[in-house]
Structures are given as C-alpha cells and as structure tokens.
Amino acid sequence: MKQVLDFEKPIVNLKEKIAELKRFTSDSDIDLTEEIRTLEKRLAVLEEDIYGNLQPWDRVQLARHPERPTTLDYIEQLFTDFIEFHGDRSFGDDAAIVTGLAFYKEKPVTVIGHQRGKDTKENIRRNFGMPHPEGYRKALRHMKQAEKFSRPIICFIDTKGAYPGKAAEERGQSEAIARNLIEMAGLTVPIICVVIGEGGSGGALGLGVGDEILMLENSTYSVISPEGAASILWKDASYAQQAAESMQITAYDLKKLGLIDQIIPEPKGGAHRDLNQQASYLNEVIDHSLRTLEKYSIEELLEKRWEKYKKMGSYQIL
C-alpha cells in the first residue's frame, strides 16, 4: 500500500468507493456498471484537478515521499554492469553517497548520487542521505578518475543537505563541498546532474555543478528547507508551507529563473507510482543530453559551462 499524502485523500477515498462497488457487483446479481462508470469519470477529473494543480508544499511532500525512487533504483533501471566503489582513501566510506562505474547504452560512465534509505535501519546506515565530508571526497576521487579516462559523469541529487554534525565539521565539511564545486567547474568531461528528490543547500551543490542540470517534475532545489526558512523568517517551523510558496523551490520556478535546463515529467501521482515509466522518461532526457554534450570539444564544453554559470544570478535594473 502506497503511503497516502494529505492532498491525495479525496482521490484514494473515491478509488476505494469504486473498488467497493466493483466487489459488490461481482458478488451479486445487481448491475452497477453505470454507477461505476460515472464514478470513474469523476475520478479522472479529480486526479487531473489535484495532480494538475499541485502547490509548492505538495511537491515538497512528493519529493520527500518515503517510497520515492532513489539513486540505486535508477542505477538498476538505466545502467548495466554497475560496480560500486567505496572510501575516500583518507578517512573512510560514506554510505550516503554511492559512486561507481557502469555502462550506459554500452558506453562507460561514472555514476555518483546521494542515497537515502527505504526503511529506518537503512536510513540510519546511510545517515538519511546526508553526506559527511568523506562522501564528497569519495565522489571527487571518482570524478577525477572519470576525467582521466574520459568518461562522462552522471550525478543524482537527493539530499536534505550535508550532515551538519560536529564530527563532520571537524573533518572539513565546508572545505570538501567547496573543493567539489571548484573541481567540477573545471572537469574536462560532460557532467549531467539530475535532482531526483530533494536538493538541499550545499549538500546538493557538492554534486550539482554540471553542463546540464535536470529536475524531476516533483523534486525541489533550495538553499534551505522550508522548515528552516520558516524558523528564520517567522521563528516558527509550522509556517513551512508558506515558506515553500515564497521560496520558489519547484522545478517550474527554477526553470523560469534559468537555474535548471530541463524538467523531466513524472507519472501521475509522482515517481513512486511507476518506477519503470519514470526511468523511461529519465532515460530519454539523459540520452539526449549526453549525445549533445559529447559533440563539443573540451574547450567548447568548458566555455559553455562557464557561460552557463556566469548568467546565474544576473539581473537588470529597470
């Protein structure tokens, strides 16, 4: 049973009513076909109305859905012969970031992504998808390896943010993220970054400097969580919904602002409703992006990357 979000309850209630009528019809001689058909039409209209008019807070809830596909789910769907590597060759391994080699349409690539858990035990092991500095250093080690062997890099972003604990700060959390930003800006291979869930602050940016920045339709990307913003602005985290509406954190907001390149559609109700369909949508966009980027020379690639980020944050005085 999929977890039901608050705004989905009217849809679920109507589906249950339709299912009940179908059971009643099959167990008796009473024909309720016309009534069922009427309710199914009403359901289609209701789904279109709710899923077609999602508010920012609704999308935040979908981005955080516990059943939402993770990096490893997409790796299984999109790549072959994936080999995961561990450790930063300095301190240890961080399970909140997964990285390794794989083939994408018979071409070798490096895949890196945040990884959260599907249950409490796995979430604890993966620190709820919030990386320590060794996670970012592990990622950077494989980015440099990808550059050495001319392999494109595909990053999946899905984190509330980098882990803010004392131990992480002592081991150089901010330096590790900053180093990734610097190095990714100058890598001589194509980089595709896909926000598949939450893209939170510097924790997301540590894997987020690329030639193509893509976002799933119901993912979010922000400098701070809505709860964090509400705590600062209103001194009350319960105003998170209002914060989400004003922060412009949805894929549509960011596309309008020129901060991402493309929005990847999701199945009705979110990516967790149909992993195969979502992977198909994602595959189509990644394939097109990779084919486009591989046409550029190294000089062209770096120049276009520089121009891309130089435009961000620009404004005109009217």
PDB file of C-alpha atoms in Angstrom:
ATOM      1  CA  MET A   1       0.000   0.000   0.000  1.00  0.00           C
ATOM      2  CA  LYS A   2       1.447   3.319  -1.087  1.00  0.00           C
ATOM      3  CA  GLN A   3       1.658   5.971   1.597  1.00  0.00           C
ATOM      4  CA  VAL A   4      -1.117   8.497   1.042  1.00  0.00           C
ATOM      5  CA  LEU A   5      -0.363  12.210   1.301  1.00  0.00           C
ATOM      6  CA  ASP A   6      -2.982  14.593   2.675  1.00  0.00           C
ATOM      7  CA  PHE A   7      -3.861  16.188  -0.662  1.00  0.00           C
ATOM      8  CA  GLU A   8      -4.341  12.722  -2.211  1.00  0.00           C
ATOM      9  CA  LYS A   9      -7.005  11.549   0.262  1.00  0.00           C
ATOM     10  CA  PRO A  10     -10.028  12.586  -1.870  1.00  0.00           C
ATOM     11  CA  ILE A  11      -8.619  10.515  -4.749  1.00  0.00           C
ATOM     12  CA  VAL A  12      -7.972   7.498  -2.537  1.00  0.00           C
ATOM     13  CA  ASN A  13     -11.441   7.689  -0.984  1.00  0.00           C
ATOM     14  CA  LEU A  14     -13.083   7.721  -4.416  1.00  0.00           C
ATOM     15  CA  LYS A  15     -10.921   4.811  -5.614  1.00  0.00           C
ATOM     16  CA  GLU A  16     -11.952   2.802  -2.567  1.00  0.00           C
ATOM     17  CA  LYS A  17     -15.606   3.532  -3.273  1.00  0.00           C
ATOM     18  CA  ILE A  18     -15.227   2.360  -6.896  1.00  0.00           C
ATOM     19  CA  ALA A  19     -13.442  -0.797  -5.765  1.00  0.00           C
ATOM     20  CA  GLU A  20     -16.218  -1.474  -3.250  1.00  0.00           C
ATOM     21  CA  LEU A  21     -18.912  -1.156  -5.934  1.00  0.00           C
ATOM     22  CA  LYS A  22     -16.978  -3.494  -8.241  1.00  0.00           C
ATOM     23  CA  ARG A  23     -16.735  -6.102  -5.483  1.00  0.00           C
ATOM     24  CA  PHE A  24     -20.441  -5.746  -4.749  1.00  0.00           C
ATOM     25  CA  THR A  25     -21.290  -6.176  -8.431  1.00  0.00           C
ATOM     26  CA  SER A  26     -19.161  -9.295  -8.770  1.00  0.00           C
ATOM     27  CA  ASP A  27     -20.685 -10.863  -5.635  1.00  0.00           C
ATOM     28  CA  SER A  28     -24.328 -10.174  -6.505  1.00  0.00           C
ATOM     29  CA  ASP A  29     -26.774 -10.018  -9.392  1.00  0.00           C
ATOM     30  CA  ILE A  30     -27.109  -6.235  -9.170  1.00  0.00           C
ATOM     31  CA  ASP A  31     -25.550  -4.390 -12.114  1.00  0.00           C
ATOM     32  CA  LEU A  32     -23.828  -1.188 -11.009  1.00  0.00           C
ATOM     33  CA  THR A  33     -21.840  -0.708 -14.217  1.00  0.00           C
ATOM     34  CA  GLU A  34     -23.318   2.704 -14.968  1.00  0.00           C
ATOM     35  CA  GLU A  35     -22.670   3.984 -11.458  1.00  0.00           C
ATOM     36  CA  ILE A  36     -19.097   2.705 -11.600  1.00  0.00           C
ATOM     37  CA  ARG A  37     -18.539   4.351 -14.974  1.00  0.00           C
ATOM     38  CA  THR A  38     -19.833   7.661 -13.601  1.00  0.00           C
ATOM     39  CA  LEU A  39     -17.502   7.481 -10.599  1.00  0.00           C
ATOM     40  CA  GLU A  40     -14.526   6.589 -12.806  1.00  0.00           C
ATOM     41  CA  LYS A  41     -15.186   9.694 -14.911  1.00  0.00           C
ATOM     42  CA  ARG A  42     -15.389  11.741 -11.732  1.00  0.00           C
ATOM     43  CA  LEU A  43     -12.100  10.155 -10.575  1.00  0.00           C
ATOM     44  CA  ALA A  44     -10.342  11.124 -13.806  1.00  0.00           C
ATOM     45  CA  VAL A  45     -11.492  14.724 -13.407  1.00  0.00           C
ATOM     46  CA  LEU A  46     -10.479  14.769  -9.731  1.00  0.00           C
ATOM     47  CA  GLU A  47      -6.993  13.383 -10.459  1.00  0.00           C
ATOM     48  CA  GLU A  48      -6.474  15.932 -13.208  1.00  0.00           C
ATOM     49  CA  ASP A  49      -7.623  18.724 -10.907  1.00  0.00           C
ATOM     50  CA  ILE A  50      -5.394  17.703  -7.976  1.00  0.00           C
ATOM     51  CA  TYR A  51      -2.253  16.466  -9.755  1.00  0.00           C
ATOM     52  CA  GLY A  52      -2.520  19.151 -12.419  1.00  0.00           C
ATOM     53  CA  ASN A  53      -2.552  21.964  -9.865  1.00  0.00           C
ATOM     54  CA  LEU A  54      -0.006  20.903  -7.267  1.00  0.00           C
ATOM     55  CA  GLN A  55       1.160  23.636  -4.914  1.00  0.00           C
ATOM     56  CA  PRO A  56       4.828  24.004  -3.833  1.00  0.00           C
ATOM     57  CA  TRP A  57       4.163  22.313  -0.481  1.00  0.00           C
ATOM     58  CA  ASP A  58       2.503  19.391  -2.274  1.00  0.00           C
ATOM     59  CA  ARG A  59       5.645  18.949  -4.369  1.00  0.00           C
ATOM     60  CA  VAL A  60       7.814  19.119  -1.234  1.00  0.00           C
ATOM     61  CA  GLN A  61       5.812  16.211   0.182  1.00  0.00           C
ATOM     62  CA  LEU A  62       6.195  14.237  -3.052  1.00  0.00           C
ATOM     63  CA  ALA A  63       9.942  14.922  -3.142  1.00  0.00           C
ATOM     64  CA  ARG A  64      10.191  13.529   0.409  1.00  0.00           C
ATOM     65  CA  HIS A  65       7.913  10.549  -0.162  1.00  0.00           C
ATOM     66  CA  PRO A  66       9.486   7.522   1.578  1.00  0.00           C
ATOM     67  CA  GLU A  67       8.763   5.338  -1.454  1.00  0.00           C
ATOM     68  CA  ARG A  68      10.235   7.762  -3.973  1.00  0.00           C
ATOM     69  CA  PRO A  69      12.878   6.068  -6.176  1.00  0.00           C
ATOM     70  CA  THR A  70      16.475   6.559  -5.076  1.00  0.00           C
ATOM     71  CA  THR A  71      19.813   6.673  -6.883  1.00  0.00           C
ATOM     72  CA  LEU A  72      20.228   2.893  -6.642  1.00  0.00           C
ATOM     73  CA  ASP A  73      16.752   2.369  -8.103  1.00  0.00           C
ATOM     74  CA  TYR A  74      17.665   4.434 -11.167  1.00  0.00           C
ATOM     75  CA  ILE A  75      21.062   2.781 -11.467  1.00  0.00           C
ATOM     76  CA  GLU A  76      19.347  -0.600 -11.659  1.00  0.00           C
ATOM     77  CA  GLN A  77      16.916   0.690 -14.286  1.00  0.00           C
ATOM     78  CA  LEU A  78      19.225   2.734 -16.507  1.00  0.00           C
ATOM     79  CA  PHE A  79      22.709   1.226 -16.342  1.00  0.00           C
ATOM     80  CA  THR A  80      24.359  -2.144 -16.794  1.00  0.00           C
ATOM     81  CA  ASP A  81      27.343  -3.760 -15.060  1.00  0.00           C
ATOM     82  CA  PHE A  82      27.406  -1.212 -12.251  1.00  0.00           C
ATOM     83  CA  ILE A  83      30.378  -1.640  -9.910  1.00  0.00           C
ATOM     84  CA  GLU A  84      30.233   0.368  -6.690  1.00  0.00           C
ATOM     85  CA  PHE A  85      33.422   1.692  -5.110  1.00  0.00           C
ATOM     86  CA  HIS A  86      33.897   2.735  -1.511  1.00  0.00           C
ATOM     87  CA  GLY A  87      36.024   5.079   0.567  1.00  0.00           C
ATOM     88  CA  ASP A  88      37.807   8.378   0.115  1.00  0.00           C
ATOM     89  CA  ARG A  89      41.316   6.912   0.602  1.00  0.00           C
ATOM     90  CA  SER A  90      41.694   9.186   3.610  1.00  0.00           C
ATOM     91  CA  PHE A  91      39.143   8.594   6.386  1.00  0.00           C
ATOM     92  CA  GLY A  92      36.519   6.037   5.447  1.00  0.00           C
ATOM     93  CA  ASP A  93      33.411   5.271   3.425  1.00  0.00           C
ATOM     94  CA  ASP A  94      30.182   7.269   3.482  1.00  0.00           C
ATOM     95  CA  ALA A  95      27.087   5.270   2.585  1.00  0.00           C
ATOM     96  CA  ALA A  96      25.117   8.486   1.997  1.00  0.00           C
ATOM     97  CA  ILE A  97      26.858   8.800  -1.379  1.00  0.00           C
ATOM     98  CA  VAL A  98      27.012   5.959  -3.891  1.00  0.00           C
ATOM     99  CA  THR A  99      29.575   6.037  -6.682  1.00  0.00           C
ATOM    100  CA  GLY A 100      30.921   3.636  -9.237  1.00  0.00           C
ATOM    101  CA  LEU A 101      31.399   2.637 -12.860  1.00  0.00           C
ATOM    102  CA  ALA A 102      28.705   1.449 -15.224  1.00  0.00           C
ATOM    103  CA  PHE A 103      27.723   1.216 -18.856  1.00  0.00           C
ATOM    104  CA  TYR A 104      25.061   3.491 -20.270  1.00  0.00           C
ATOM    105  CA  LYS A 105      23.910   2.289 -23.699  1.00  0.00           C
ATOM    106  CA  GLU A 106      27.197   0.361 -23.963  1.00  0.00           C
ATOM    107  CA  LYS A 107      29.285   3.447 -23.129  1.00  0.00           C
ATOM    108  CA  PRO A 108      31.336   3.577 -19.903  1.00  0.00           C
ATOM    109  CA  VAL A 109      30.238   6.298 -17.473  1.00  0.00           C
ATOM    110  CA  THR A 110      30.823   7.273 -13.859  1.00  0.00           C
ATOM    111  CA  VAL A 111      27.677   7.402 -11.735  1.00  0.00           C
ATOM    112  CA  ILE A 112      27.506   9.327  -8.457  1.00  0.00           C
ATOM    113  CA  GLY A 113      24.491  10.024  -6.284  1.00  0.00           C
ATOM    114  CA  HIS A 114      23.091  10.701  -2.846  1.00  0.00           C
ATOM    115  CA  GLN A 115      21.477   7.633  -1.339  1.00  0.00           C
ATOM    116  CA  ARG A 116      18.883   7.581   1.417  1.00  0.00           C
ATOM    117  CA  GLY A 117      17.252   4.530   2.938  1.00  0.00           C
ATOM    118  CA  LYS A 118      13.888   2.905   2.339  1.00  0.00           C
ATOM    119  CA  ASP A 119      13.365   1.963   5.997  1.00  0.00           C
ATOM    120  CA  THR A 120      14.632   3.028   9.406  1.00  0.00           C
ATOM    121  CA  LYS A 121      17.553   0.604   9.505  1.00  0.00           C
ATOM    122  CA  GLU A 122      18.845   1.609   6.076  1.00  0.00           C
ATOM    123  CA  ASN A 123      18.261   5.302   6.749  1.00  0.00           C
ATOM    124  CA  ILE A 124      20.447   5.069   9.847  1.00  0.00           C
ATOM    125  CA  ARG A 125      23.170   3.306   7.863  1.00  0.00           C
ATOM    126  CA  ARG A 126      23.021   5.929   5.137  1.00  0.00           C
ATOM    127  CA  ASN A 127      22.584   8.821   7.573  1.00  0.00           C
ATOM    128  CA  PHE A 128      19.244   9.701   5.936  1.00  0.00           C
ATOM    129  CA  GLY A 129      21.077  10.668   2.755  1.00  0.00           C
ATOM    130  CA  MET A 130      23.070  13.452   4.433  1.00  0.00           C
ATOM    131  CA  PRO A 131      26.749  13.025   3.484  1.00  0.00           C
ATOM    132  CA  HIS A 132      29.837  13.540   5.623  1.00  0.00           C
ATOM    133  CA  PRO A 133      32.938  15.130   4.048  1.00  0.00           C
ATOM    134  CA  GLU A 134      34.367  11.716   3.186  1.00  0.00           C
ATOM    135  CA  GLY A 135      31.329  11.206   0.961  1.00  0.00           C
ATOM    136  CA  TYR A 136      32.142  14.291  -1.092  1.00  0.00           C
ATOM    137  CA  ARG A 137      35.808  13.325  -1.209  1.00  0.00           C
ATOM    138  CA  LYS A 138      34.838   9.851  -2.416  1.00  0.00           C
ATOM    139  CA  ALA A 139      32.734  11.477  -5.126  1.00  0.00           C
ATOM    140  CA  LEU A 140      35.569  13.781  -6.140  1.00  0.00           C
ATOM    141  CA  ARG A 141      38.023  10.880  -6.335  1.00  0.00           C
ATOM    142  CA  HIS A 142      35.816   9.207  -8.903  1.00  0.00           C
ATOM    143  CA  MET A 143      35.158  12.435 -10.780  1.00  0.00           C
ATOM    144  CA  LYS A 144      38.907  12.844 -11.266  1.00  0.00           C
ATOM    145  CA  GLN A 145      39.165   9.206 -12.322  1.00  0.00           C
ATOM    146  CA  ALA A 146      36.371   9.779 -14.843  1.00  0.00           C
ATOM    147  CA  GLU A 147      38.267  12.760 -16.232  1.00  0.00           C
ATOM    148  CA  LYS A 148      41.452  10.699 -16.513  1.00  0.00           C
ATOM    149  CA  PHE A 149      39.695   8.046 -18.607  1.00  0.00           C
ATOM    150  CA  SER A 150      37.369  10.438 -20.488  1.00  0.00           C
ATOM    151  CA  ARG A 151      34.152   9.050 -19.012  1.00  0.00           C
ATOM    152  CA  PRO A 152      31.021  11.233 -18.739  1.00  0.00           C
ATOM    153  CA  ILE A 153      29.734  11.808 -15.210  1.00  0.00           C
ATOM    154  CA  ILE A 154      26.065  11.427 -14.227  1.00  0.00           C
ATOM    155  CA  CYS A 155      25.089  12.718 -10.781  1.00  0.00           C
ATOM    156  CA  PHE A 156      21.821  12.058  -8.964  1.00  0.00           C
ATOM    157  CA  ILE A 157      20.932  14.641  -6.314  1.00  0.00           C
ATOM    158  CA  ASP A 158      18.663  13.697  -3.428  1.00  0.00           C
ATOM    159  CA  THR A 159      19.573  15.081  -0.007  1.00  0.00           C
ATOM    160  CA  LYS A 160      18.138  17.342   2.660  1.00  0.00           C
ATOM    161  CA  GLY A 161      21.661  18.735   2.956  1.00  0.00           C
ATOM    162  CA  ALA A 162      25.169  17.837   4.058  1.00  0.00           C
ATOM    163  CA  TYR A 163      25.367  16.454   7.593  1.00  0.00           C
ATOM    164  CA  PRO A 164      25.881  19.414   9.993  1.00  0.00           C
ATOM    165  CA  GLY A 165      27.272  17.424  12.942  1.00  0.00           C
ATOM    166  CA  LYS A 166      30.366  18.332  14.925  1.00  0.00           C
ATOM    167  CA  ALA A 167      32.435  15.408  13.607  1.00  0.00           C
ATOM    168  CA  ALA A 168      31.632  16.325  10.005  1.00  0.00           C
ATOM    169  CA  GLU A 169      32.700  19.924  10.607  1.00  0.00           C
ATOM    170  CA  GLU A 170      35.906  18.768  12.289  1.00  0.00           C
ATOM    171  CA  ARG A 171      36.755  16.671   9.241  1.00  0.00           C
ATOM    172  CA  GLY A 172      36.272  19.629   6.899  1.00  0.00           C
ATOM    173  CA  GLN A 173      32.691  19.522   5.643  1.00  0.00           C
ATOM    174  CA  SER A 174      32.668  23.008   4.131  1.00  0.00           C
ATOM    175  CA  GLU A 175      36.106  22.546   2.532  1.00  0.00           C
ATOM    176  CA  ALA A 176      35.063  19.232   0.972  1.00  0.00           C
ATOM    177  CA  ILE A 177      31.975  20.772  -0.632  1.00  0.00           C
ATOM    178  CA  ALA A 178      33.872  23.864  -1.786  1.00  0.00           C
ATOM    179  CA  ARG A 179      36.574  21.665  -3.307  1.00  0.00           C
ATOM    180  CA  ASN A 180      33.953  19.756  -5.287  1.00  0.00           C
ATOM    181  CA  LEU A 181      32.496  22.996  -6.636  1.00  0.00           C
ATOM    182  CA  ILE A 182      35.917  24.151  -7.807  1.00  0.00           C
ATOM    183  CA  GLU A 183      36.913  20.836  -9.352  1.00  0.00           C
ATOM    184  CA  MET A 184      33.571  20.152 -11.056  1.00  0.00           C
ATOM    185  CA  ALA A 185      33.675  23.586 -12.679  1.00  0.00           C
ATOM    186  CA  GLY A 186      36.871  22.603 -14.496  1.00  0.00           C
ATOM    187  CA  LEU A 187      36.414  18.914 -15.296  1.00  0.00           C
ATOM    188  CA  THR A 188      37.031  18.198 -18.962  1.00  0.00           C
ATOM    189  CA  VAL A 189      34.271  15.597 -19.374  1.00  0.00           C
ATOM    190  CA  PRO A 190      30.495  16.072 -19.727  1.00  0.00           C
ATOM    191  CA  ILE A 191      28.608  16.303 -16.417  1.00  0.00           C
ATOM    192  CA  ILE A 192      24.860  15.715 -16.151  1.00  0.00           C
ATOM    193  CA  CYS A 193      23.181  16.450 -12.813  1.00  0.00           C
ATOM    194  CA  VAL A 194      19.648  15.263 -12.055  1.00  0.00           C
ATOM    195  CA  VAL A 195      17.666  16.351  -8.998  1.00  0.00           C
ATOM    196  CA  ILE A 196      15.529  13.274  -8.281  1.00  0.00           C
ATOM    197  CA  GLY A 197      14.133  14.246  -4.870  1.00  0.00           C
ATOM    198  CA  GLU A 198      15.224  16.981  -2.508  1.00  0.00           C
ATOM    199  CA  GLY A 199      18.111  19.207  -3.492  1.00  0.00           C
ATOM    200  CA  GLY A 200      19.144  20.797  -0.226  1.00  0.00           C
ATOM    201  CA  SER A 201      21.700  23.614   0.065  1.00  0.00           C
ATOM    202  CA  GLY A 202      25.450  22.942  -0.203  1.00  0.00           C
ATOM    203  CA  GLY A 203      24.836  19.257   0.294  1.00  0.00           C
ATOM    204  CA  ALA A 204      23.197  19.199  -3.127  1.00  0.00           C
ATOM    205  CA  LEU A 205      25.643  21.612  -4.737  1.00  0.00           C
ATOM    206  CA  GLY A 206      28.529  19.297  -3.844  1.00  0.00           C
ATOM    207  CA  LEU A 207      27.292  17.087  -6.708  1.00  0.00           C
ATOM    208  CA  GLY A 208      25.454  19.796  -8.613  1.00  0.00           C
ATOM    209  CA  VAL A 209      27.877  21.680 -10.872  1.00  0.00           C
ATOM    210  CA  GLY A 210      27.274  20.326 -14.344  1.00  0.00           C
ATOM    211  CA  ASP A 211      26.750  21.063 -18.015  1.00  0.00           C
ATOM    212  CA  GLU A 212      23.094  20.005 -17.853  1.00  0.00           C
ATOM    213  CA  ILE A 213      21.015  20.468 -14.700  1.00  0.00           C
ATOM    214  CA  LEU A 214      17.813  18.433 -14.861  1.00  0.00           C
ATOM    215  CA  MET A 215      14.973  18.153 -12.352  1.00  0.00           C
ATOM    216  CA  LEU A 216      12.166  15.700 -11.942  1.00  0.00           C
ATOM    217  CA  GLU A 217       8.823  17.454 -12.043  1.00  0.00           C
ATOM    218  CA  ASN A 218       8.072  16.996  -8.341  1.00  0.00           C
ATOM    219  CA  SER A 219      11.575  17.465  -6.973  1.00  0.00           C
ATOM    220  CA  THR A 220      12.756  20.573  -5.116  1.00  0.00           C
ATOM    221  CA  TYR A 221      16.015  22.537  -5.049  1.00  0.00           C
ATOM    222  CA  SER A 222      16.657  25.177  -2.432  1.00  0.00           C
ATOM    223  CA  VAL A 223      19.249  26.903  -0.271  1.00  0.00           C
ATOM    224  CA  ILE A 224      17.410  25.823   2.879  1.00  0.00           C
ATOM    225  CA  SER A 225      14.458  23.629   3.775  1.00  0.00           C
ATOM    226  CA  PRO A 226      11.020  25.276   4.067  1.00  0.00           C
ATOM    227  CA  GLU A 227      11.050  24.433   7.785  1.00  0.00           C
ATOM    228  CA  GLY A 228      14.454  26.082   8.196  1.00  0.00           C
ATOM    229  CA  ALA A 229      13.347  29.170   6.302  1.00  0.00           C
ATOM    230  CA  ALA A 230      10.159  29.395   8.389  1.00  0.00           C
ATOM    231  CA  SER A 231      12.199  29.135  11.586  1.00  0.00           C
ATOM    232  CA  ILE A 232      14.300  32.092  10.477  1.00  0.00           C
ATOM    233  CA  LEU A 233      11.567  34.275   8.970  1.00  0.00           C
ATOM    234  CA  TRP A 234       8.702  33.592  11.369  1.00  0.00           C
ATOM    235  CA  LYS A 235      10.520  31.909  14.273  1.00  0.00           C
ATOM    236  CA  ASP A 236       8.133  29.009  13.781  1.00  0.00           C
ATOM    237  CA  ALA A 237       8.729  25.898  11.624  1.00  0.00           C
ATOM    238  CA  SER A 238       4.971  25.356  11.337  1.00  0.00           C
ATOM    239  CA  TYR A 239       4.948  28.091   8.669  1.00  0.00           C
ATOM    240  CA  ALA A 240       6.859  25.750   6.317  1.00  0.00           C
ATOM    241  CA  GLN A 241       4.020  25.692   3.798  1.00  0.00           C
ATOM    242  CA  GLN A 242       4.052  29.489   3.460  1.00  0.00           C
ATOM    243  CA  ALA A 243       7.839  29.411   3.169  1.00  0.00           C
ATOM    244  CA  ALA A 244       7.701  26.827   0.382  1.00  0.00           C
ATOM    245  CA  GLU A 245       5.322  29.046  -1.577  1.00  0.00           C
ATOM    246  CA  SER A 246       7.608  32.087  -1.339  1.00  0.00           C
ATOM    247  CA  MET A 247      10.989  30.386  -1.822  1.00  0.00           C
ATOM    248  CA  GLN A 248      10.497  29.358  -5.484  1.00  0.00           C
ATOM    249  CA  ILE A 249      11.927  25.878  -4.962  1.00  0.00           C
ATOM    250  CA  THR A 250       9.978  23.846  -7.525  1.00  0.00           C
ATOM    251  CA  ALA A 251      11.267  22.703 -10.900  1.00  0.00           C
ATOM    252  CA  TYR A 252       8.946  25.131 -12.676  1.00  0.00           C
ATOM    253  CA  ASP A 253      10.192  28.069 -10.583  1.00  0.00           C
ATOM    254  CA  LEU A 254      13.827  27.196 -11.203  1.00  0.00           C
ATOM    255  CA  LYS A 255      13.317  26.694 -14.924  1.00  0.00           C
ATOM    256  CA  LYS A 256      11.721  30.131 -15.116  1.00  0.00           C
ATOM    257  CA  LEU A 257      14.704  31.597 -13.241  1.00  0.00           C
ATOM    258  CA  GLY A 258      17.140  29.919 -15.629  1.00  0.00           C
ATOM    259  CA  LEU A 259      18.791  27.817 -12.913  1.00  0.00           C
ATOM    260  CA  ILE A 260      17.989  24.440 -14.478  1.00  0.00           C
ATOM    261  CA  ASP A 261      17.906  23.297 -18.074  1.00  0.00           C
ATOM    262  CA  GLN A 262      15.006  20.878 -18.294  1.00  0.00           C
ATOM    263  CA  ILE A 263      12.079  19.472 -16.316  1.00  0.00           C
ATOM    264  CA  ILE A 264      11.555  15.709 -16.536  1.00  0.00           C
ATOM    265  CA  PRO A 265       7.881  14.710 -16.269  1.00  0.00           C
ATOM    266  CA  GLU A 266       6.662  12.226 -13.672  1.00  0.00           C
ATOM    267  CA  PRO A 267       3.837   9.676 -13.779  1.00  0.00           C
ATOM    268  CA  LYS A 268       0.563  11.000 -12.391  1.00  0.00           C
ATOM    269  CA  GLY A 269       0.883  10.960  -8.612  1.00  0.00           C
ATOM    270  CA  GLY A 270       4.677  11.016  -8.526  1.00  0.00           C
ATOM    271  CA  ALA A 271       7.733   8.966  -9.483  1.00  0.00           C
ATOM    272  CA  HIS A 272       6.974   6.313  -6.862  1.00  0.00           C
ATOM    273  CA  ARG A 273       3.754   5.363  -8.678  1.00  0.00           C
ATOM    274  CA  ASP A 274       5.590   3.824 -11.640  1.00  0.00           C
ATOM    275  CA  LEU A 275       9.369   3.388 -11.463  1.00  0.00           C
ATOM    276  CA  ASN A 276       9.612   1.860 -14.933  1.00  0.00           C
ATOM    277  CA  GLN A 277       7.773   4.778 -16.521  1.00  0.00           C
ATOM    278  CA  GLN A 278       9.837   7.304 -14.576  1.00  0.00           C
ATOM    279  CA  ALA A 279      13.069   5.609 -15.604  1.00  0.00           C
ATOM    280  CA  SER A 280      11.899   5.735 -19.219  1.00  0.00           C
ATOM    281  CA  TYR A 281      11.317   9.493 -19.016  1.00  0.00           C
ATOM    282  CA  LEU A 282      14.700   9.961 -17.365  1.00  0.00           C
ATOM    283  CA  ASN A 283      16.475   7.747 -19.861  1.00  0.00           C
ATOM    284  CA  GLU A 284      15.174   9.745 -22.805  1.00  0.00           C
ATOM    285  CA  VAL A 285      16.435  13.061 -21.415  1.00  0.00           C
ATOM    286  CA  ILE A 286      19.825  11.763 -20.243  1.00  0.00           C
ATOM    287  CA  ASP A 287      20.436  10.108 -23.605  1.00  0.00           C
ATOM    288  CA  HIS A 288      19.667  13.310 -25.497  1.00  0.00           C
ATOM    289  CA  SER A 289      21.775  15.444 -23.139  1.00  0.00           C
ATOM    290  CA  LEU A 290      24.748  13.097 -23.338  1.00  0.00           C
ATOM    291  CA  ARG A 291      24.637  12.921 -27.136  1.00  0.00           C
ATOM    292  CA  THR A 292      24.573  16.731 -27.295  1.00  0.00           C
ATOM    293  CA  LEU A 293      27.439  17.256 -24.838  1.00  0.00           C
ATOM    294  CA  GLU A 294      29.687  14.648 -26.446  1.00  0.00           C
ATOM    295  CA  LYS A 295      29.709  16.674 -29.676  1.00  0.00           C
ATOM    296  CA  TYR A 296      31.645  19.515 -28.014  1.00  0.00           C
ATOM    297  CA  SER A 297      35.401  19.743 -27.818  1.00  0.00           C
ATOM    298  CA  ILE A 298      36.923  20.198 -24.360  1.00  0.00           C
ATOM    299  CA  GLU A 299      37.359  23.916 -24.998  1.00  0.00           C
ATOM    300  CA  GLU A 300      33.739  24.301 -26.110  1.00  0.00           C
ATOM    301  CA  LEU A 301      32.489  22.274 -23.151  1.00  0.00           C
ATOM    302  CA  LEU A 302      34.329  24.415 -20.611  1.00  0.00           C
ATOM    303  CA  GLU A 303      33.339  27.654 -22.322  1.00  0.00           C
ATOM    304  CA  LYS A 304      29.653  26.719 -22.380  1.00  0.00           C
ATOM    305  CA  ARG A 305      29.842  25.663 -18.723  1.00  0.00           C
ATOM    306  CA  TRP A 306      31.421  28.993 -17.819  1.00  0.00           C
ATOM    307  CA  GLU A 307      28.795  30.951 -19.735  1.00  0.00           C
ATOM    308  CA  LYS A 308      26.032  28.916 -18.110  1.00  0.00           C
ATOM    309  CA  TYR A 309      27.038  29.733 -14.555  1.00  0.00           C
ATOM    310  CA  LYS A 310      28.051  33.295 -15.327  1.00  0.00           C
ATOM    311  CA  LYS A 311      24.436  34.065 -16.246  1.00  0.00           C
ATOM    312  CA  MET A 312      23.006  32.747 -12.976  1.00  0.00           C
ATOM    313  CA  GLY A 313      22.034  35.472 -10.555  1.00  0.00           C
ATOM    314  CA  SER A 314      22.270  38.221 -13.168  1.00  0.00           C
ATOM    315  CA  TYR A 315      19.634  40.918 -13.153  1.00  0.00           C
ATOM    316  CA  GLN A 316      18.632  44.104 -14.938  1.00  0.00           C
ATOM    317  CA  ILE A 317      17.865  47.466 -13.373  1.00  0.00           C
ATOM    318  CA  LEU A 318      14.695  48.779 -14.994  1.00  0.00           C
TER     319      LEU A 318
END
